[in-house]
mmCIF file of C-alpha atoms in Angstrom:
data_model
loop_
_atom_site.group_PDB
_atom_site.id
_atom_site.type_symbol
_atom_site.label_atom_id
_atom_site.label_comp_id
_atom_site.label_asym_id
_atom_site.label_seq_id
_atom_site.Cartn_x
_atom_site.Cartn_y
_atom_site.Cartn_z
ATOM 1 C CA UNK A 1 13.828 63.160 18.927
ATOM 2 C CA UNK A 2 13.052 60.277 16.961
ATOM 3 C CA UNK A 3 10.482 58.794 14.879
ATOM 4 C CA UNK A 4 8.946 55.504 15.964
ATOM 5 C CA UNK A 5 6.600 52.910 14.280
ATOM 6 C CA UNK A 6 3.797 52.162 16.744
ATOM 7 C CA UNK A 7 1.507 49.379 16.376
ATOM 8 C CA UNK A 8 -2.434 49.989 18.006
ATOM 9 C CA UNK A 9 -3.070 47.514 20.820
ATOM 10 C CA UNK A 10 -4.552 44.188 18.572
ATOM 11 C CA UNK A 11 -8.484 43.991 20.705
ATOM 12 C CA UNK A 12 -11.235 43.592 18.426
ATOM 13 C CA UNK A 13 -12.273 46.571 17.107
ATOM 14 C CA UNK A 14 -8.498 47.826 15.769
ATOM 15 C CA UNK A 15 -8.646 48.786 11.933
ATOM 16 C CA UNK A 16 -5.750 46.690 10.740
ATOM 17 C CA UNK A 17 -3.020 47.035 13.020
ATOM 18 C CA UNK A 18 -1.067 49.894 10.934
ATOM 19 C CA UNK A 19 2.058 51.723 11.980
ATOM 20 C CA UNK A 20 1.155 54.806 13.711
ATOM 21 C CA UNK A 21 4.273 57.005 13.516
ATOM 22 C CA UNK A 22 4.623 58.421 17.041
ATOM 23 C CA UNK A 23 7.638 61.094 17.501
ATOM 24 C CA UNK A 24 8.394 61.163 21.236
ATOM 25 C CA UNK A 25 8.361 64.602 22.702
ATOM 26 C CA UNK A 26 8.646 66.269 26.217
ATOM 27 C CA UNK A 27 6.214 67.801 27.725
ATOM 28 C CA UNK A 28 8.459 71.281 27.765
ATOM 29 C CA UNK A 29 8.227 70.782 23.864
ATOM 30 C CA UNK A 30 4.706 71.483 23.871
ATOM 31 C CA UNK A 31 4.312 75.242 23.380
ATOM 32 C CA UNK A 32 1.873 76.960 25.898
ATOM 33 C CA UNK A 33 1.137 73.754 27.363
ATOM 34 C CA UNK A 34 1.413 75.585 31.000
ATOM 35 C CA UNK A 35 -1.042 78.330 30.063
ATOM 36 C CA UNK A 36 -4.233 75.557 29.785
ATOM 37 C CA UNK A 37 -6.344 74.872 32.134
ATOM 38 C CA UNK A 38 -5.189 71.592 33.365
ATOM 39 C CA UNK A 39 -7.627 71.474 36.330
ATOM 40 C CA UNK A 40 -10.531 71.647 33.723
ATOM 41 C CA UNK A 41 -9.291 69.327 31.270
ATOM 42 C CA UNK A 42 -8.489 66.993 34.144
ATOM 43 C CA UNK A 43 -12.415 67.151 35.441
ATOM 44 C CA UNK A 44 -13.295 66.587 32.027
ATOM 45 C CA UNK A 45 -10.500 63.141 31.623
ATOM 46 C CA UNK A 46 -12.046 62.225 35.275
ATOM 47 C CA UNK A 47 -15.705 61.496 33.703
ATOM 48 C CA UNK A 48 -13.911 59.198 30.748
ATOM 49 C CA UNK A 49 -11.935 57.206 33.963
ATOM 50 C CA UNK A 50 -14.833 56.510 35.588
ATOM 51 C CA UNK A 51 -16.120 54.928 32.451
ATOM 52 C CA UNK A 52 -13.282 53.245 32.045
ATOM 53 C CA UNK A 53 -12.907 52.080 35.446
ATOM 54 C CA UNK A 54 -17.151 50.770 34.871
ATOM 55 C CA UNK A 55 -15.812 48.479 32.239
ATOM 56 C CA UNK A 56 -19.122 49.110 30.589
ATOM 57 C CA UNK A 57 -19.300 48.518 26.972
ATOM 58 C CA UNK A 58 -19.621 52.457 25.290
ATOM 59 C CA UNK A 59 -22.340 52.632 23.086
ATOM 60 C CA UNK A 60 -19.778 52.949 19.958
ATOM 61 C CA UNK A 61 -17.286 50.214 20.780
ATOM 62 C CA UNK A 62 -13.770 50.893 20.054
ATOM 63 C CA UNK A 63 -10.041 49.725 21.024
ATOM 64 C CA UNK A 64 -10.220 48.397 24.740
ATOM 65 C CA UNK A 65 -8.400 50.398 27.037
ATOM 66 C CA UNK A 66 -5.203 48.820 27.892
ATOM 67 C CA UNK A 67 -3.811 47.807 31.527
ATOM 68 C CA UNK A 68 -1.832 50.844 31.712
ATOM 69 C CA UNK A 69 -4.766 53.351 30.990
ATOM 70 C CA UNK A 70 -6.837 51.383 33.316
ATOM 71 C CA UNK A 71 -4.628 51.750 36.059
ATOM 72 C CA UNK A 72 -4.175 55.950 35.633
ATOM 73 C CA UNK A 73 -7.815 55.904 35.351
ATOM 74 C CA UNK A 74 -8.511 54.167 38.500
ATOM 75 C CA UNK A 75 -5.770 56.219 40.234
ATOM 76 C CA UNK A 76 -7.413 59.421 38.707
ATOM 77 C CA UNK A 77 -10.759 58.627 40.508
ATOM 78 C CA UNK A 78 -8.410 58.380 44.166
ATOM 79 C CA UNK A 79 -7.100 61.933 43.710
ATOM 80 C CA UNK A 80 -8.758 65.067 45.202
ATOM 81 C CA UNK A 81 -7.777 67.301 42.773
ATOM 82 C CA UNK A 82 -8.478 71.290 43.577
ATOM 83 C CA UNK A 83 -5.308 73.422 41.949
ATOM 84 C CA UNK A 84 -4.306 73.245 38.007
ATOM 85 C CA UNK A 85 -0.810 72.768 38.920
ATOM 86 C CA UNK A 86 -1.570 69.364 40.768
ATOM 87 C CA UNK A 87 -3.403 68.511 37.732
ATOM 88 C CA UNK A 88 -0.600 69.093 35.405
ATOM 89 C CA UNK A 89 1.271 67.449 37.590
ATOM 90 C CA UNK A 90 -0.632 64.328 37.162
ATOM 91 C CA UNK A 91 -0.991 64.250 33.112
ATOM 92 C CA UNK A 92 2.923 64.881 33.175
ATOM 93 C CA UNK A 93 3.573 62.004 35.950
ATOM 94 C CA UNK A 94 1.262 59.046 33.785
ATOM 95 C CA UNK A 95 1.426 60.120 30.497
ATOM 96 C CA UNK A 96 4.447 61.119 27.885
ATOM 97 C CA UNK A 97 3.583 62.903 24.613
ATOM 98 C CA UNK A 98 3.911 61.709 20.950
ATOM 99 C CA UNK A 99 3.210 63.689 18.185
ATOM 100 C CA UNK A 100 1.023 61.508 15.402
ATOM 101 C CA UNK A 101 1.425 61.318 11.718
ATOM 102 C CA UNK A 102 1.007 58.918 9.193
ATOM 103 C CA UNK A 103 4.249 58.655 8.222
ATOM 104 C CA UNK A 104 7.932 59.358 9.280
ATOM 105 C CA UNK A 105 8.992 63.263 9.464
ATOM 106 C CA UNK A 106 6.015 64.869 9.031
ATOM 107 C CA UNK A 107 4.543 67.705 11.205
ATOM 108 C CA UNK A 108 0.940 69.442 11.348
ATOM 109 C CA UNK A 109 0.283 65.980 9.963
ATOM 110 C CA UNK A 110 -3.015 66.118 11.893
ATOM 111 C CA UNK A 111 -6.471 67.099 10.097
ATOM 112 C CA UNK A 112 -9.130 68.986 12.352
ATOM 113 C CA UNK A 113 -12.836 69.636 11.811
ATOM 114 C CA UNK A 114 -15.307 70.972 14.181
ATOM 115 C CA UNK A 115 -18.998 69.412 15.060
ATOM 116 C CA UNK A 116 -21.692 70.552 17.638
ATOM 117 C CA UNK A 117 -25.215 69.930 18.642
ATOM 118 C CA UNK A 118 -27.927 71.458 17.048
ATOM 119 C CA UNK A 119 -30.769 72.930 18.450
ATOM 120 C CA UNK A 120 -34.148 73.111 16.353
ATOM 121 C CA UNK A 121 -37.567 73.355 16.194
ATOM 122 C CA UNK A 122 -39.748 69.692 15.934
ATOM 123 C CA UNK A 123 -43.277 67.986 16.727
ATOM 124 C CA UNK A 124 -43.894 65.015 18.769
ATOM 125 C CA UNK A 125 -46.470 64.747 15.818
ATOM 126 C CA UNK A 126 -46.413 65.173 11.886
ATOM 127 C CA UNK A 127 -47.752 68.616 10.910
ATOM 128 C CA UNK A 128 -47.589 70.755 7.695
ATOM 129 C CA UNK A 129 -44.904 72.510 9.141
ATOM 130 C CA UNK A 130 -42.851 69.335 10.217
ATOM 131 C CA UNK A 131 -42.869 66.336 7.743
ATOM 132 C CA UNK A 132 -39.139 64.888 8.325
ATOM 133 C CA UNK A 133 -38.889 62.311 10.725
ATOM 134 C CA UNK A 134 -35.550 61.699 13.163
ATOM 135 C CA UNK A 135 -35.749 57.553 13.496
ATOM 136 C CA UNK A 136 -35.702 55.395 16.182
ATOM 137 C CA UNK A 137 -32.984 52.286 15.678
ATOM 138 C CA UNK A 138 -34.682 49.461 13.872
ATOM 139 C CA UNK A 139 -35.825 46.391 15.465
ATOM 140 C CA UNK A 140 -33.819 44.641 12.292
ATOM 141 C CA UNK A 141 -30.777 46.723 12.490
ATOM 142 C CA UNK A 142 -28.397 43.509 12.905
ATOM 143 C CA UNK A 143 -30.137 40.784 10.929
ATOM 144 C CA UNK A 144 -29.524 42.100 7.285
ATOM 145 C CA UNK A 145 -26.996 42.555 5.421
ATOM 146 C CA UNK A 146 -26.456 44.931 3.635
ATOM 147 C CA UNK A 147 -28.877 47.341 5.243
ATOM 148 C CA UNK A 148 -30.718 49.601 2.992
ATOM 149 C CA UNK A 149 -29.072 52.832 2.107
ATOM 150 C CA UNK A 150 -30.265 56.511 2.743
ATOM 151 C CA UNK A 151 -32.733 56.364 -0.929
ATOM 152 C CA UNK A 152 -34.290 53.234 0.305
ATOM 153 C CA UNK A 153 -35.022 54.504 3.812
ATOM 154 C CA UNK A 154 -36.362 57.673 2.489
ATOM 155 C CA UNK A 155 -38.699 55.452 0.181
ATOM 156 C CA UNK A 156 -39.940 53.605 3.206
ATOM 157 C CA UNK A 157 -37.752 50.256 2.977
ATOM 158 C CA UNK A 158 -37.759 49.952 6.676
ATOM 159 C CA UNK A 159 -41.048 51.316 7.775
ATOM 160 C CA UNK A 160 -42.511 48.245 9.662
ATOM 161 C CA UNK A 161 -39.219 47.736 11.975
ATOM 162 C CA UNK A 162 -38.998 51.501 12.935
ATOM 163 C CA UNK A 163 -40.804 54.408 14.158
ATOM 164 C CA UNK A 164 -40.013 58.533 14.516
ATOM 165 C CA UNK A 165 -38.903 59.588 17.852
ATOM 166 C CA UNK A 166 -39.696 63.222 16.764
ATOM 167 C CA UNK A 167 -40.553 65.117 13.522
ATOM 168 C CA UNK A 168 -38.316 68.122 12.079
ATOM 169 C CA UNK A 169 -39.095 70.815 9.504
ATOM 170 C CA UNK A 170 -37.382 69.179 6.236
ATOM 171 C CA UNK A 171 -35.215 66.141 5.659
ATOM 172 C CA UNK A 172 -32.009 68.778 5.394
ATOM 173 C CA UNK A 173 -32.678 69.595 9.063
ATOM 174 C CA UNK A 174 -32.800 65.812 9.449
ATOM 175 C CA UNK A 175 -29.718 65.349 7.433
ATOM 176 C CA UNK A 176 -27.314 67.753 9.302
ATOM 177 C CA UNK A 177 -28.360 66.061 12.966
ATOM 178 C CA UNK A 178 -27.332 62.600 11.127
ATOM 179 C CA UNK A 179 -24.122 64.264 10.373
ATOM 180 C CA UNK A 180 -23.740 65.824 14.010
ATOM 181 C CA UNK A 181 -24.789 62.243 15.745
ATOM 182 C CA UNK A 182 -27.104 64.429 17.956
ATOM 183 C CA UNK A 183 -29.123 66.959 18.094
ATOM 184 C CA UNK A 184 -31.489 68.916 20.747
ATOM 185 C CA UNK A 185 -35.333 69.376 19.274
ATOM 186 C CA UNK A 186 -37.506 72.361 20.998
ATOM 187 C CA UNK A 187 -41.124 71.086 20.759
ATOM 188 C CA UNK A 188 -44.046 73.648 20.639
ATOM 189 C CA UNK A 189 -44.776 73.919 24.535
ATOM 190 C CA UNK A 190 -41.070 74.856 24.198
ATOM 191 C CA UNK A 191 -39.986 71.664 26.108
ATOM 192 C CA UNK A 192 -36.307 70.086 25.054
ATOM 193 C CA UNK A 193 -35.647 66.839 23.833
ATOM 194 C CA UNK A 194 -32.438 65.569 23.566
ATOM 195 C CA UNK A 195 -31.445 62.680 20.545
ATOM 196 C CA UNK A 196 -28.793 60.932 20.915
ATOM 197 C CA UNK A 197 -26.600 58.205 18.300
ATOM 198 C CA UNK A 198 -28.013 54.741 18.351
ATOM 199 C CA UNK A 199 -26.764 52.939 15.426
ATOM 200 C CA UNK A 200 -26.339 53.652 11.352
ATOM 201 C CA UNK A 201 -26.848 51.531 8.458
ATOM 202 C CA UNK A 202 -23.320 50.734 7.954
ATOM 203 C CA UNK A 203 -22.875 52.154 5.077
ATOM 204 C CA UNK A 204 -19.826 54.452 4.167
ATOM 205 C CA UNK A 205 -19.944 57.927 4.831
ATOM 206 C CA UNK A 206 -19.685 60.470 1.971
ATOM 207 C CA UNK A 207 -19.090 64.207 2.343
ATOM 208 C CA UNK A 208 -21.526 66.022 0.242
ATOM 209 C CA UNK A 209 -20.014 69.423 0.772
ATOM 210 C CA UNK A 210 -17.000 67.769 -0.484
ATOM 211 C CA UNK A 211 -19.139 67.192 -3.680
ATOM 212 C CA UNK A 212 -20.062 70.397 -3.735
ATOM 213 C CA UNK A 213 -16.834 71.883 -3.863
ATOM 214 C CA UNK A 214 -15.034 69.653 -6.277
ATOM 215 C CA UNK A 215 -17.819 70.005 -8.706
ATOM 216 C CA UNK A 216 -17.273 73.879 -8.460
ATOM 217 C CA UNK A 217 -20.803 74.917 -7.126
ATOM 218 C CA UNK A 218 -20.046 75.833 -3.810
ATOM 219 C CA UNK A 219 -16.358 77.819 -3.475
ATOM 220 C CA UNK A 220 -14.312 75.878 -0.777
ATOM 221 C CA UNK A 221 -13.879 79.153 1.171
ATOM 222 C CA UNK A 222 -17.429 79.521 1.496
ATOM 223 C CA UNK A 223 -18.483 76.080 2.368
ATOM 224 C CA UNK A 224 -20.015 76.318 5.865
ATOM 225 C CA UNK A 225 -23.068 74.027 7.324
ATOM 226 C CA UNK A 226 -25.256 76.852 7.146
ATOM 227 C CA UNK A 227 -24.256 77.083 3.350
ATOM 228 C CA UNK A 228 -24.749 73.437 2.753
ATOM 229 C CA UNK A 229 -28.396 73.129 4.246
ATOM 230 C CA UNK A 230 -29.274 76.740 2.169
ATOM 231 C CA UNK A 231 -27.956 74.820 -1.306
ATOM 232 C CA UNK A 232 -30.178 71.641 -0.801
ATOM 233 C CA UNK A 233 -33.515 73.679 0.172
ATOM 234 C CA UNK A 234 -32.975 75.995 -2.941
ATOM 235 C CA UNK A 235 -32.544 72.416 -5.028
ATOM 236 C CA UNK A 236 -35.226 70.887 -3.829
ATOM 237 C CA UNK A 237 -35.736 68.007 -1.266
ATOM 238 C CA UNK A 238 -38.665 66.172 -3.465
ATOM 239 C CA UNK A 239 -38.040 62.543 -4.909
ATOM 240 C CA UNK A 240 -35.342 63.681 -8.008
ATOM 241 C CA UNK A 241 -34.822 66.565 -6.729
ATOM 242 C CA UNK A 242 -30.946 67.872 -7.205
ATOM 243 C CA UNK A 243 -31.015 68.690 -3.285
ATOM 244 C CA UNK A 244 -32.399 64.770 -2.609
ATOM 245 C CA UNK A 245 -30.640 63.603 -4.631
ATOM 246 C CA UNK A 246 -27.170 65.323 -3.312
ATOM 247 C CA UNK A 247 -28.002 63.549 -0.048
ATOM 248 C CA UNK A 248 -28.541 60.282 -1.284
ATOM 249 C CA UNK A 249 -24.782 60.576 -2.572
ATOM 250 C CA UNK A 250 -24.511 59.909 1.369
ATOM 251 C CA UNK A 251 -25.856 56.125 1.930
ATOM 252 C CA UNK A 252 -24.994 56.312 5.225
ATOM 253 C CA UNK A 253 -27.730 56.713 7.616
ATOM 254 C CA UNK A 254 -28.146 57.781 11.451
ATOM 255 C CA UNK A 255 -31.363 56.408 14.086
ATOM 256 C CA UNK A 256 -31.385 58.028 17.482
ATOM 257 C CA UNK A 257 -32.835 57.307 20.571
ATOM 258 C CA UNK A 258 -34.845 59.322 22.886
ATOM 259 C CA UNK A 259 -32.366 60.421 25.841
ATOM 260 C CA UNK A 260 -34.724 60.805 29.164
ATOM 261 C CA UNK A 261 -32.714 63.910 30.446
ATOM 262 C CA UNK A 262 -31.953 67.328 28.798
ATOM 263 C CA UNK A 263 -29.619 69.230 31.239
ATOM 264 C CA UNK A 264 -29.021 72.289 28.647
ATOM 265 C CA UNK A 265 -25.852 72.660 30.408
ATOM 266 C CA UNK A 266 -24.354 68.904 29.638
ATOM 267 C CA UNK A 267 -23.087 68.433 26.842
ATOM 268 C CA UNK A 268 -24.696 65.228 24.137
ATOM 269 C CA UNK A 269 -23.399 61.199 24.932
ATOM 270 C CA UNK A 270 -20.372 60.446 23.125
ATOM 271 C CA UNK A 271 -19.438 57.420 21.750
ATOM 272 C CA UNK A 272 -17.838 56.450 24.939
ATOM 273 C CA UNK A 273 -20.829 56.749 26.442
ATOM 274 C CA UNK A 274 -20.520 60.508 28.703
ATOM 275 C CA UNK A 275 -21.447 64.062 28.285
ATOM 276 C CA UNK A 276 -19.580 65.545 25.980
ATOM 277 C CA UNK A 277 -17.603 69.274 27.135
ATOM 278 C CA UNK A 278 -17.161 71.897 24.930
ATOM 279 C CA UNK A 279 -13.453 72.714 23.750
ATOM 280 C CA UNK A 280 -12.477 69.321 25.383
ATOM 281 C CA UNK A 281 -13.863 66.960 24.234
ATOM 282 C CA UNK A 282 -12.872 65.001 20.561
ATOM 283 C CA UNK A 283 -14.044 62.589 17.952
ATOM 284 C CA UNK A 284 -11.053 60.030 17.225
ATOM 285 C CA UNK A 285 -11.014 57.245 15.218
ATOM 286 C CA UNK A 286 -12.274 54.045 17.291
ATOM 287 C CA UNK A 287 -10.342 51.667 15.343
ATOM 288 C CA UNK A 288 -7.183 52.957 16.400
ATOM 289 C CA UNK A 289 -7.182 55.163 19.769
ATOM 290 C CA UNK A 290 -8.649 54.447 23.170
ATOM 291 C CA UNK A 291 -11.346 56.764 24.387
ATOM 292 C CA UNK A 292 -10.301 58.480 27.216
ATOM 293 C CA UNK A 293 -6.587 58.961 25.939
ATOM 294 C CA UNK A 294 -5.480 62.910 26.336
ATOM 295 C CA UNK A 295 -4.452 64.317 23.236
ATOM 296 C CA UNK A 296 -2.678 67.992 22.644
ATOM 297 C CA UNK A 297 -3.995 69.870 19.365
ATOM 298 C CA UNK A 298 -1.930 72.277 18.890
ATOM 299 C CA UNK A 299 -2.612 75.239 15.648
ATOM 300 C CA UNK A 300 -4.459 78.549 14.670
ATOM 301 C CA UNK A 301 -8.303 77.977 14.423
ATOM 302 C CA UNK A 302 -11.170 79.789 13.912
ATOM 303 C CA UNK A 303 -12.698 79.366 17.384
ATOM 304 C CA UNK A 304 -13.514 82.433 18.918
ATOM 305 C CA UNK A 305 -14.328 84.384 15.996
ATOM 306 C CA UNK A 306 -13.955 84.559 12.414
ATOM 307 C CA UNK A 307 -9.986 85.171 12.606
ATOM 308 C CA UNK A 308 -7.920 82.164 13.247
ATOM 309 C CA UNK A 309 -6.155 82.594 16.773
ATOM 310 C CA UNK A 310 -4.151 80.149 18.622
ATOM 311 C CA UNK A 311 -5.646 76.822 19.869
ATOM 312 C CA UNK A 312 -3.441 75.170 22.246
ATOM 313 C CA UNK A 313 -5.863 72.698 23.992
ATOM 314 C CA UNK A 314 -5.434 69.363 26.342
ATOM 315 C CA UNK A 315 -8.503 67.071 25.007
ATOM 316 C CA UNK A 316 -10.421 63.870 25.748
ATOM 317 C CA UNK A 317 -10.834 61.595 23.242
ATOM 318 C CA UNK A 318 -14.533 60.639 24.422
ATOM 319 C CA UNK A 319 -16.317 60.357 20.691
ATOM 320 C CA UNK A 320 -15.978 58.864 17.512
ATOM 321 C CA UNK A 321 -17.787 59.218 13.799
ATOM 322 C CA UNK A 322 -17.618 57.496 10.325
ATOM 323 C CA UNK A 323 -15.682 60.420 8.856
ATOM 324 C CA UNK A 324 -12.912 60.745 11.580
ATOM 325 C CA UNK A 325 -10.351 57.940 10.259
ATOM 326 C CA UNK A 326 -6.655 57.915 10.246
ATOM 327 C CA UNK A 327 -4.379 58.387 13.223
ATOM 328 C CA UNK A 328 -3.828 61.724 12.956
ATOM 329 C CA UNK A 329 -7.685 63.252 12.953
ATOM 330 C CA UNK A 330 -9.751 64.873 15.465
ATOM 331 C CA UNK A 331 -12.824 65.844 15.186
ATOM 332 C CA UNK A 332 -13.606 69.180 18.037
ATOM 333 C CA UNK A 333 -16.811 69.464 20.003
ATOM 334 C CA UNK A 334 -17.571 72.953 20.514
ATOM 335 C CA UNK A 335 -20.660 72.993 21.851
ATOM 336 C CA UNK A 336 -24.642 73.064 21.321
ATOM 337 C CA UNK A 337 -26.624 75.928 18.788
ATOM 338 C CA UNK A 338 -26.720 77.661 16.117
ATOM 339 C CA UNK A 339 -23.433 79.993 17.580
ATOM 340 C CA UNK A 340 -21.209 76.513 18.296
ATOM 341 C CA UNK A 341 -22.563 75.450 14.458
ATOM 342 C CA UNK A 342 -21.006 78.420 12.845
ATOM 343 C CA UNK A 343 -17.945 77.791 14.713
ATOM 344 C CA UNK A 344 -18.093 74.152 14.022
ATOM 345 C CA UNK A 345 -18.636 74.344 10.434
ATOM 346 C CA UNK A 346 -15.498 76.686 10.237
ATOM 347 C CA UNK A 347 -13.252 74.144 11.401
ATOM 348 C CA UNK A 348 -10.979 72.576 8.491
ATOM 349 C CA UNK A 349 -7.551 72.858 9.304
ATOM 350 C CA UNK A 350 -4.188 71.355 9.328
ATOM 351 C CA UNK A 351 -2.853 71.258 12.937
ATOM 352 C CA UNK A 352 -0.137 69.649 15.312
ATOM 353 C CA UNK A 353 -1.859 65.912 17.125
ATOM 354 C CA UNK A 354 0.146 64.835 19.821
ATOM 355 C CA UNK A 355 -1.556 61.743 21.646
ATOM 356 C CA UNK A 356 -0.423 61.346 25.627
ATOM 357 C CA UNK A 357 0.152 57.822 26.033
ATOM 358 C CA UNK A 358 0.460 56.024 29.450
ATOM 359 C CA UNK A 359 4.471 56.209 30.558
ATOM 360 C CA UNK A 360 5.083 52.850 30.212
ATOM 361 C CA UNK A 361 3.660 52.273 26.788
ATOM 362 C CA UNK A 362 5.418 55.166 25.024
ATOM 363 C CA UNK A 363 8.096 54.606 22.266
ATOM 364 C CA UNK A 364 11.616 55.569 23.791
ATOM 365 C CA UNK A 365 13.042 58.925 22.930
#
């Protein structure tokens, strides 16, 4: 096995063209890679190839898919696949894995996080109860630059080229959606609405947990989402607030748009523009991987409970987010509520990336 530098295709939208190392593999060096579910994680690949095959522009554009990709995606849309076994079958025909780091001889390189959809309560209408409005993408987004930052929107920089979709209980319930790129609202009459990404300010994103640990007032092992939104309500959400202030360290800001179907069983729109799936579905960095590539993540998570177990998962790169950069990084969908949150916000682990690349783009052995 050998280590290979491996240049991202050069279509707009590539970071800047930086080596990926790539160490060739087999397919029998992938441990319990014939205990998944290949039928399912094919089904889920299947929606991302008929996007691909489209050639619609995804909502969050990224690298273009490359002739090689274009062609297993079209010849994944011809197959009538029933049995898991044909499925493997098919990844291990097209596609030949390559474990990813971001530089020569180094395993569990990779750096996984977890995200979901949330679920809350919210008003089609300001009350006293909800005051924190989810915004629609301004009518201005494009023409300045730069855009104003989370402060400024707060203070009502933007007001006349925007308008709430929906209203939520505080801005922290407002902040965490931003961070999720979508988010499910329960109105009083107990109808759903779903939110989906439409476009941020373009400003850089900034982990405030992160803050909160390296400053010492939140203990790494006890970071969780749930912790986070509990810190800035006790600090105070007002104008100079510590808790307002803490999320104006993050000038990066989120607008939605009103999605006009909420199937509670489909998953939120991705970046590539499909339904997400739960446990197969990832975040990659746009700037360097293709959405609908098949990646292998591969360590002990979290997921089922609050022990780590193994995680030895084919997924679908089918989403993308402003803190999931570097070649090695994956962010996991698990899901929608407050159950797939606390799994979510568990997440944080070193792991083992391997990225299935089309057979005749892989480095040689």
């Amino acid at each position: 096995m050998t280590t290979t530098p491996f240049r991202p295709d050069s279509a707009a939208g590539t970071r800047d063209r930086r080596e990926l190392w790539l160490s060739r593999l087999s397919f029998a060096d992938l441990a319990d890679f014939g205990q998944d579910d290949h039928l399912e994680a094919f089904q889920v690949f299947a929606r991302s190839c008929a996007a691909i095959a489209a050639s619609a522009p995804p909502p969050r554009k990224g690298v273009a898919a490359s002739a090689a990709l274009k062609t297993i995606a079209h010849a994944a849309l011809h197959q009538d696949m029933l049995e898991p076994a044909q499925a493997r079958r098919f990844f291990e025909r097209h596609f030949r894995p390559c474990r990813v780091s971001a530089c020569a001889g180094v395993r569990n390189a990779g750096f996984l996080t977890g995200y979901y959809e949330p679920i809350v309560e919210g008003s089609s209408l300001r009350t006293p109860e909800f005051t924190a409005p989810l915004l629609r993408r301004p009518d201005n987004l494009n023409s300045r630059a730069p855009y104003p930052d989370r402060a400024a929107i707060e203070a009502g920089a933007i007001e006349r080229h925007t308008a709430p979709i929906v209203w939520l209980r505080d801005r922290a319930e407002v902040f965490l959606a931003q961070v999720q790129g979508s988010a499910r609202v329960r109105l009083e009459d107990g109808s759903l609405l779903r939110l989906a990404y439409a476009g941020r300010n373009g400003h850089p994103y900034t982990s405030i947990g992160r803050i909160l640990i390296e400053t010492g007032e939140v203990a790494e092992a006890d970071m969780s989402l749930a912790t986070l939104k509990q810190w800035i309500r006790a600090h105070g959400q007002y104008p100079g607030d510590a808790g307002a202030l803490l999320m104006h360290r993050n000038k990066s800001y989120v607008f939605f748009s009103l999605q006009e179907e909420c199937e509670p069983a489909g998953g939120p729109i991705g970046g590539q523009g499909i339904s997400l799936t739960a446990l197969r579905s990832i975040a990659v960095d746009r700037a360097i991987w293709t959405y609908g590539l098949p990646f292998w993540i591969a360590t002990d998570l979290p997921w089922r409970g609050s022990s780590p177990s193994p995680f030895r998962r084919l997924m679908i790169a089918q989403d993308t987010g402003s803190a999931i950069t570097g070649p090695a990084r994956a962010d996991i969908f698990f899901g929608g509520g407050d159950d797939a949150g606390a799994r979510a916000g568990d997440i944080r682990h070193a792991g083992d990336v391997v990225v299935l690349l089309p057979a005749e783009e892989a480095p040689d052995p």
